[in-house]
mmCIF file of C-alpha atoms in Angstrom:
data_model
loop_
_atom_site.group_PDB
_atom_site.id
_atom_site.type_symbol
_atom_site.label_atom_id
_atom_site.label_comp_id
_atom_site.label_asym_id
_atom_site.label_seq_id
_atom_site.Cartn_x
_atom_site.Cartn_y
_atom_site.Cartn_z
ATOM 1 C CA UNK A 1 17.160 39.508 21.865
ATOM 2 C CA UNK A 2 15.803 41.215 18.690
ATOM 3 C CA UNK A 3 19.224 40.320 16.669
ATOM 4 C CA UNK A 4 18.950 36.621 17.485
ATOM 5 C CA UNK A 5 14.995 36.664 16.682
ATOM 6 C CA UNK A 6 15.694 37.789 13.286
ATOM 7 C CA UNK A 7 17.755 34.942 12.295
ATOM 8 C CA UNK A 8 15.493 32.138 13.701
ATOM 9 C CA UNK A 9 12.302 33.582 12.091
ATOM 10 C CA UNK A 10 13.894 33.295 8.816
ATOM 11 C CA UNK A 11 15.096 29.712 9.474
ATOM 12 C CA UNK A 12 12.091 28.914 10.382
ATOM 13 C CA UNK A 13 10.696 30.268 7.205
ATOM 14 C CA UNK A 14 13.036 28.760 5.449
ATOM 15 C CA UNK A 15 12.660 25.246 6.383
ATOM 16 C CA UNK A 16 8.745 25.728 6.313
ATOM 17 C CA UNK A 17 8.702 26.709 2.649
ATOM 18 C CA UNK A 18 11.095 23.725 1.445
ATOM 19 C CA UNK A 19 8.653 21.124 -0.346
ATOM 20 C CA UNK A 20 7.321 18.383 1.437
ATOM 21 C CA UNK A 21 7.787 14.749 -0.779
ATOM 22 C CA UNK A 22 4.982 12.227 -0.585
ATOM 23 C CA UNK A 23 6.610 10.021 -3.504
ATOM 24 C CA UNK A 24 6.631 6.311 -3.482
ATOM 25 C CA UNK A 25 7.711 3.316 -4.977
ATOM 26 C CA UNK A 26 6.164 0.499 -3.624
ATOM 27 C CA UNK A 27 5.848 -3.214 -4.734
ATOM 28 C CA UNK A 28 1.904 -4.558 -4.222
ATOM 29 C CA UNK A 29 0.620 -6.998 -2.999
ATOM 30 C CA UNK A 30 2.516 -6.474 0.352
ATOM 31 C CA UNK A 31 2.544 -9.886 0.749
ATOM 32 C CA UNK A 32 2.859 -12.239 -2.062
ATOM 33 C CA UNK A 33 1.363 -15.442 -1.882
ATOM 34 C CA UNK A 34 3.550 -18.151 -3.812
ATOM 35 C CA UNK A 35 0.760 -20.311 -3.523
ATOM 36 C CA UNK A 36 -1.579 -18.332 -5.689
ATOM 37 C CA UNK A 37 -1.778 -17.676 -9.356
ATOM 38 C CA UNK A 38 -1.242 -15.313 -11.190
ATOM 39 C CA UNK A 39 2.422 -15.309 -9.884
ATOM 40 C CA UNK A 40 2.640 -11.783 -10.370
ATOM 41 C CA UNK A 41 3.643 -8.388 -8.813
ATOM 42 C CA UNK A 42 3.692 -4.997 -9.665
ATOM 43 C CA UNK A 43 6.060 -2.138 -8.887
ATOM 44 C CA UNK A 44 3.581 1.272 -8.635
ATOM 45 C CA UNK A 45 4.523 4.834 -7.804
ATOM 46 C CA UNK A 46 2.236 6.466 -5.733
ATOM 47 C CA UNK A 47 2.152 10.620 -5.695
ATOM 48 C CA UNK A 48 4.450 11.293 -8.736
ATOM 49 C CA UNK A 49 4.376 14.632 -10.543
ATOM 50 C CA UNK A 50 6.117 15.253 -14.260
ATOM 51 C CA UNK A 51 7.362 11.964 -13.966
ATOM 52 C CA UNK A 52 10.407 11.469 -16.638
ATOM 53 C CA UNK A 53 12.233 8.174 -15.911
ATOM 54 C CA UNK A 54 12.757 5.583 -13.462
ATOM 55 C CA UNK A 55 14.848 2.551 -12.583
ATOM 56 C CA UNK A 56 14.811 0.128 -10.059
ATOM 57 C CA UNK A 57 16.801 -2.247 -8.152
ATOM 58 C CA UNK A 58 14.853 -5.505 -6.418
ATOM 59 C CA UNK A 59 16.610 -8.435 -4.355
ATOM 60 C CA UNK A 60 15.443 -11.423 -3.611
ATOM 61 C CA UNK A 61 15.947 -14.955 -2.361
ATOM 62 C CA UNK A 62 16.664 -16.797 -5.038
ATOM 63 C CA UNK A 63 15.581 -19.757 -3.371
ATOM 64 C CA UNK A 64 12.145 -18.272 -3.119
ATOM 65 C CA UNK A 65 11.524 -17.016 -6.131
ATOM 66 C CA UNK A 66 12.981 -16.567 -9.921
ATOM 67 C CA UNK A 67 11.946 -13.351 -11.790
ATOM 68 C CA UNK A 68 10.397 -14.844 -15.279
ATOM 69 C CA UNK A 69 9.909 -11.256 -16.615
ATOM 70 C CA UNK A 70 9.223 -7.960 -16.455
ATOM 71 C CA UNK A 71 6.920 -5.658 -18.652
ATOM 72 C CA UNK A 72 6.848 -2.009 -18.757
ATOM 73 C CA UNK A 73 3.832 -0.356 -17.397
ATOM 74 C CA UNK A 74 1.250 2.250 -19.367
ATOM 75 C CA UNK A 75 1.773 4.749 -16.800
ATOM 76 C CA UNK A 76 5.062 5.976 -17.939
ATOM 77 C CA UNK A 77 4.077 6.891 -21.437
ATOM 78 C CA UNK A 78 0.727 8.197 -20.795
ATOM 79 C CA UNK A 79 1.028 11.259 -21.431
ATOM 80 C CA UNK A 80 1.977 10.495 -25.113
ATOM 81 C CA UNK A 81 5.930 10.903 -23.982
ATOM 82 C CA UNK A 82 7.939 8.276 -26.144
ATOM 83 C CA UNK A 83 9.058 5.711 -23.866
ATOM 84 C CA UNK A 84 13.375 5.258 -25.251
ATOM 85 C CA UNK A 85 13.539 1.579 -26.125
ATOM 86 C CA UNK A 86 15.822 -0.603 -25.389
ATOM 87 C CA UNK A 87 14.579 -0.328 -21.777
ATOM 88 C CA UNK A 88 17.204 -1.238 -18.932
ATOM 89 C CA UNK A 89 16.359 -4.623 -18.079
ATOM 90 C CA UNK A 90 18.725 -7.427 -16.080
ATOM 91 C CA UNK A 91 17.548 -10.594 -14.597
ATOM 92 C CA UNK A 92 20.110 -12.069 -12.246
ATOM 93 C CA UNK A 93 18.534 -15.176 -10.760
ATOM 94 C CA UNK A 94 21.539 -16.563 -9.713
ATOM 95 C CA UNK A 95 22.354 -13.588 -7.396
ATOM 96 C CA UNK A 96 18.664 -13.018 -6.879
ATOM 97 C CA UNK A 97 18.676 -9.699 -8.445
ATOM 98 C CA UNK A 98 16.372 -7.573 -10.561
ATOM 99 C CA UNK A 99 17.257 -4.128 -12.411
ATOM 100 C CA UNK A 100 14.596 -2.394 -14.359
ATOM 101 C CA UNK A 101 14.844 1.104 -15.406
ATOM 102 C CA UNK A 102 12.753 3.503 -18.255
ATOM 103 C CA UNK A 103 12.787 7.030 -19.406
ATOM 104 C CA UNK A 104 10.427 9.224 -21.584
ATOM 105 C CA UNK A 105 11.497 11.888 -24.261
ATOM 106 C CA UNK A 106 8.737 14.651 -25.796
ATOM 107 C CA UNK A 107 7.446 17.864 -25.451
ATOM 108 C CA UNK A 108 4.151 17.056 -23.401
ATOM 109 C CA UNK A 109 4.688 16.754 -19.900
ATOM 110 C CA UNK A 110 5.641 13.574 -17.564
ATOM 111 C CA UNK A 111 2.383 11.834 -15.519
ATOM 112 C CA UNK A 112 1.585 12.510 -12.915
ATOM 113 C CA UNK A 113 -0.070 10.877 -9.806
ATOM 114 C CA UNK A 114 -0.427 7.049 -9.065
ATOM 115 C CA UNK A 115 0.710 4.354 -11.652
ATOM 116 C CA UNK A 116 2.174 0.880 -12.327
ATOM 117 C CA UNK A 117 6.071 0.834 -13.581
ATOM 118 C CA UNK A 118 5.988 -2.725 -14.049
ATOM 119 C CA UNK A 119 4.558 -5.872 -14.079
ATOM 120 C CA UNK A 120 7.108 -8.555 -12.577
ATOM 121 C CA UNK A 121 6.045 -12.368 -13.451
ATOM 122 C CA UNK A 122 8.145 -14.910 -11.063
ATOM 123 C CA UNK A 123 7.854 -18.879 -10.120
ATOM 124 C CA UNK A 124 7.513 -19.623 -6.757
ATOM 125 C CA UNK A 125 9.918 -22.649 -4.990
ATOM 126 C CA UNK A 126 6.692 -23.960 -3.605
ATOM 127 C CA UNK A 127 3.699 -22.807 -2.189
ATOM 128 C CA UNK A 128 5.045 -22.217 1.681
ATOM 129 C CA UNK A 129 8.309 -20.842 0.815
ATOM 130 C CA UNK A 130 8.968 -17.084 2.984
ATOM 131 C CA UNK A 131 11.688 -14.176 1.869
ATOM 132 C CA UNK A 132 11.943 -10.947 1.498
ATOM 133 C CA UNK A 133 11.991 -8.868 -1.843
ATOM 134 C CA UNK A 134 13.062 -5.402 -1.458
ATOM 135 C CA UNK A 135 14.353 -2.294 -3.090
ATOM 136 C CA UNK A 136 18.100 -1.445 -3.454
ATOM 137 C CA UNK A 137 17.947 2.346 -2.051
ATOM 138 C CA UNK A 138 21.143 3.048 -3.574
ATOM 139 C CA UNK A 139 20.350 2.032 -7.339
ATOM 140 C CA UNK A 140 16.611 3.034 -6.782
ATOM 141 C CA UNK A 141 15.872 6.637 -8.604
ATOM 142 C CA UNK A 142 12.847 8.750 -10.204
ATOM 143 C CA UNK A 143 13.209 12.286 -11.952
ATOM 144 C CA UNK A 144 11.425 14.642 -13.287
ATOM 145 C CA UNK A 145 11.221 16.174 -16.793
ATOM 146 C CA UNK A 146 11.896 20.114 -14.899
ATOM 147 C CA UNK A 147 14.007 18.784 -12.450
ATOM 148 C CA UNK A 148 17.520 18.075 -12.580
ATOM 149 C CA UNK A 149 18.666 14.907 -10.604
ATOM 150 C CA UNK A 150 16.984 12.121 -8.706
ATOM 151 C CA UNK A 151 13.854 12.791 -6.923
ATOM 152 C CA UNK A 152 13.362 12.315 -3.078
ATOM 153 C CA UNK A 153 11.618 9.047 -2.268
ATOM 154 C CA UNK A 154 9.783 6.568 -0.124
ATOM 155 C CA UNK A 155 10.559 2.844 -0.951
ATOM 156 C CA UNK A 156 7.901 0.038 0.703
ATOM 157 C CA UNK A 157 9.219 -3.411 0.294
ATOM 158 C CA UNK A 158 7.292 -6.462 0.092
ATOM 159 C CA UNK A 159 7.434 -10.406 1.402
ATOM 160 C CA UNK A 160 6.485 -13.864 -0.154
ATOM 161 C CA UNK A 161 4.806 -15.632 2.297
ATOM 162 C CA UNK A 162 1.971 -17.635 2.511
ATOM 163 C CA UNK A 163 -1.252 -15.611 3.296
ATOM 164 C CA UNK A 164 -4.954 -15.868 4.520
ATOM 165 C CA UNK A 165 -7.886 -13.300 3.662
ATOM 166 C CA UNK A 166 -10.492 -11.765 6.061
ATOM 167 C CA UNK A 167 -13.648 -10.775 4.243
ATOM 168 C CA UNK A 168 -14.828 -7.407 5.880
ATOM 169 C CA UNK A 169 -18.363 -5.889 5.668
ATOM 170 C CA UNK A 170 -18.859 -2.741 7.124
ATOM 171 C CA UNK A 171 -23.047 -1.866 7.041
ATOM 172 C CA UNK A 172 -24.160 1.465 6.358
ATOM 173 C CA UNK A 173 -23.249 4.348 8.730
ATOM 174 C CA UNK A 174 -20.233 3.518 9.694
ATOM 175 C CA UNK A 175 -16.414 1.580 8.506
ATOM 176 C CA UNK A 176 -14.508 -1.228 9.313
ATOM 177 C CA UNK A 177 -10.487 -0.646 8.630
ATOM 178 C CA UNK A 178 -8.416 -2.007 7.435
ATOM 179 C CA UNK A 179 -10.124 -2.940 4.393
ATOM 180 C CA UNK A 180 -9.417 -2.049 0.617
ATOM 181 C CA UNK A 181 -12.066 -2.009 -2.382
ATOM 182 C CA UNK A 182 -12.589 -5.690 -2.364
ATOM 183 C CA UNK A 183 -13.240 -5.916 0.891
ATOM 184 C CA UNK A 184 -10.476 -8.500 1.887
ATOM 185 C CA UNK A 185 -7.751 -7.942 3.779
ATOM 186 C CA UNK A 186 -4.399 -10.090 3.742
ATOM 187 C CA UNK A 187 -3.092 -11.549 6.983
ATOM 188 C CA UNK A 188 -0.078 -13.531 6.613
ATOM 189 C CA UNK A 189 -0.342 -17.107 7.948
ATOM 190 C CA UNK A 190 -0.516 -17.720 11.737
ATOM 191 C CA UNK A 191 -0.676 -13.938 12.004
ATOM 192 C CA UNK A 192 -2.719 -11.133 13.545
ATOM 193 C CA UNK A 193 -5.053 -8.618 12.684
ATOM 194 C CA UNK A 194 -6.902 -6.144 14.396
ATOM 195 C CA UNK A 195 -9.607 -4.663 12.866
ATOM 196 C CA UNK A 196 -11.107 -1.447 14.389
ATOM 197 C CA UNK A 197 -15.452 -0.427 14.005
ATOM 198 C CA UNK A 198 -16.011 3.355 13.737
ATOM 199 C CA UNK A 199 -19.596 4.434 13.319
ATOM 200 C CA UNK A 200 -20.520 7.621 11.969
ATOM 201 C CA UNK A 201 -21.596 10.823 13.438
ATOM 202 C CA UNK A 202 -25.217 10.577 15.866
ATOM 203 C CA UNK A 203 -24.807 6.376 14.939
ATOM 204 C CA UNK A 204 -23.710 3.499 16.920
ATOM 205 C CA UNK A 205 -22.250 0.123 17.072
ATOM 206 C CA UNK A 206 -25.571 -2.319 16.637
ATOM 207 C CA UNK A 207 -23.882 -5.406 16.450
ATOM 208 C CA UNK A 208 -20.536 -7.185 15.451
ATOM 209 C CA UNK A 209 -20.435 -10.351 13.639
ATOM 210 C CA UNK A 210 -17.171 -12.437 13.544
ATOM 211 C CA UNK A 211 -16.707 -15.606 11.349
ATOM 212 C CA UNK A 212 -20.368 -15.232 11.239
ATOM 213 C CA UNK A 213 -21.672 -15.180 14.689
ATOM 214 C CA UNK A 214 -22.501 -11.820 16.799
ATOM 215 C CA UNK A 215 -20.592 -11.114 19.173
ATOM 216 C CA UNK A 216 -21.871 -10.643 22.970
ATOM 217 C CA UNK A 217 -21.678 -7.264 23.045
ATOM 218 C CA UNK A 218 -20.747 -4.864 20.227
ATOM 219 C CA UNK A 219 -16.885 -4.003 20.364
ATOM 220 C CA UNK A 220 -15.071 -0.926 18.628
ATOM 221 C CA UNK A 221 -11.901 -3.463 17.880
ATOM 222 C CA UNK A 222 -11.119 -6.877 17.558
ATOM 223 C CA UNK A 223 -8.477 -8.829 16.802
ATOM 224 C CA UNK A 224 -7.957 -12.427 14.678
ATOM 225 C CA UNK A 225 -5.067 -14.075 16.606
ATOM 226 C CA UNK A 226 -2.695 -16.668 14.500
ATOM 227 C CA UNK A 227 -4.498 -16.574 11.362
ATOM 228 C CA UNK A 228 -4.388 -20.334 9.750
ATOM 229 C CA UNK A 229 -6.196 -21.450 6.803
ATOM 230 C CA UNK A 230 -4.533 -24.497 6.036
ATOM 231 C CA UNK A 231 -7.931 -26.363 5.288
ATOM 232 C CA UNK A 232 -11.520 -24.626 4.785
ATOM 233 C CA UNK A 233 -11.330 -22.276 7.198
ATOM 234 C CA UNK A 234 -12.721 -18.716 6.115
ATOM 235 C CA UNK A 235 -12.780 -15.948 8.191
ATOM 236 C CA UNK A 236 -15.310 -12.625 8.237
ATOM 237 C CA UNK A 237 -15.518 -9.640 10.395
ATOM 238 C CA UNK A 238 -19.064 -7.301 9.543
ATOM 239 C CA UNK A 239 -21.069 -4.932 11.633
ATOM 240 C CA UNK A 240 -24.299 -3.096 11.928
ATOM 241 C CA UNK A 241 -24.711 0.317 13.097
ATOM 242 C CA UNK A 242 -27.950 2.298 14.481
ATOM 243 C CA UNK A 243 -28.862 5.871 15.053
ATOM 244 C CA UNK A 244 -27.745 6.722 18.385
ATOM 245 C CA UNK A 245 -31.392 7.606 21.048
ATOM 246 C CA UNK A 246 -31.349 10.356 22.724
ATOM 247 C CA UNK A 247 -34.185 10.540 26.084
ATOM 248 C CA UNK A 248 -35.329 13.929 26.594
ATOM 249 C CA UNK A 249 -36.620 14.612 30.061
ATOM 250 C CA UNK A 250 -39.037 17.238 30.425
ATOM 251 C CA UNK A 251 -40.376 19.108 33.392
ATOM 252 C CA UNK A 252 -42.436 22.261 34.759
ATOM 253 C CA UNK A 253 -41.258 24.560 37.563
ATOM 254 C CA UNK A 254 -42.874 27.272 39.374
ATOM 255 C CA UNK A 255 -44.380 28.899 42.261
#
């Protein structure tokens, strides 16, 4: 039993001291409205660390959209690295297909952290067109400047489609997710979204307000069900939250 324990621990030691790889490249917005201007997207990487070059791979539905251009983002070359020009660049539209690559040369060291790669400027077919636009995995890379070969990686790919926004106001005390900094959230058209109210510590739910209008009774989630904002329709979720009251009972006992 000893002689077989031996081995495991180690493999278990092993495998628990191999790094753990949060990098990402994503493409933001999520969804991309072709019925909004600026018809624009970016390509960010989230969680890099002595970041040396990149290139990407994007398809698309041609019949969707056409890539226009594509600019090279700041955070490559912010760490005074000289970004190599030319850059890799292809625009296929006729094959709906997008390569974009970069690297960085220079004693200082790569960024690191969260950045944008590049800005990608596209027309739209019209303004309720739906496809995909996503990352080739196998012509999708990111090194490092101490690291030999391609980094490990996430990849989050994105869709045109027409969306609608929920405004969200979360009072003090407490949160309202999901939200981001603006406080809008992006629900694709006739989708759904359910939002969920989490007060603080010693607070509580006071009320719920939904387009507007309280609610019965405050809720800790609720859902918008087939989103649709084809004509003035706006939509709002907010709450209100209260320290929670505690009744203290007291009494006397004795002979």
């Amino acid at each position: 039993m000893k002689k077989l324990l031996i081995p495991v621990m180690f493999v278990v030691l092993f495998i628990s001291s191999l790094p753990v790889y949060a990098l990402k490249l994503k493409i933001d917005p999520e969804l991309i409205d072709p019925g909004k201007e600026p018809y624009q997207f970016e390509v960010k990487i989230e969680d890099a660390a002595d970041l040396s070059a990149f290139q990407f791979d994007l398809t698309y539905d041609r019949t969707v959209i056409t890539i226009d251009s594509v600019i090279l983002g700041d955070f490559l070359g912010s760490t005074g690295r000289t970004v190599w020009d030319p850059l890799l660049e292809t625009i296929d539209n006729d094959h709906g297909k997008l390569t974009f690559g970069a690297f960085s040369i220079g004693d200082a060291e790569g960024p690191s952290g969260d950045g944008i790669l590049a800005l990608i400027t596209y027309t739209p077919s019209g303004p309720g067109t739906v496809g995909a636009v996503t990352f080739d995995g196998d012509r999708t890379y990111v090194t490092a400047t101490q690291v030999s070969g391609a980094l490990p990686r996430e990849l989050e790919d994105a869709k045109v489609t027409p969306i609608c926004e929920i405004t969200v106001t979360p009072g003090a005390y407490g949160s309202i997710s999901p939200s981001d900094d603006d406080g809008v959230v992006a629900v694709e058209k006739a989708g759904n979204e359910t939002f969920t109210i989490t007060p603080e510590e010693c607070y509580q739910i006071a009320e719920v307000r939904v387009n507007g209008n309280p609610l019965d009774e405050p809720v800790s989630s609720y859902t918008f069900n087939n989103v649709t904002c084809d004509g003035d329709e706006t939509y709002s979720i907010a709450a209100d939250f209260k320290i929670k009251q505690f009744e203290i009972t007291s009494g006397v006992s004795g002979d």
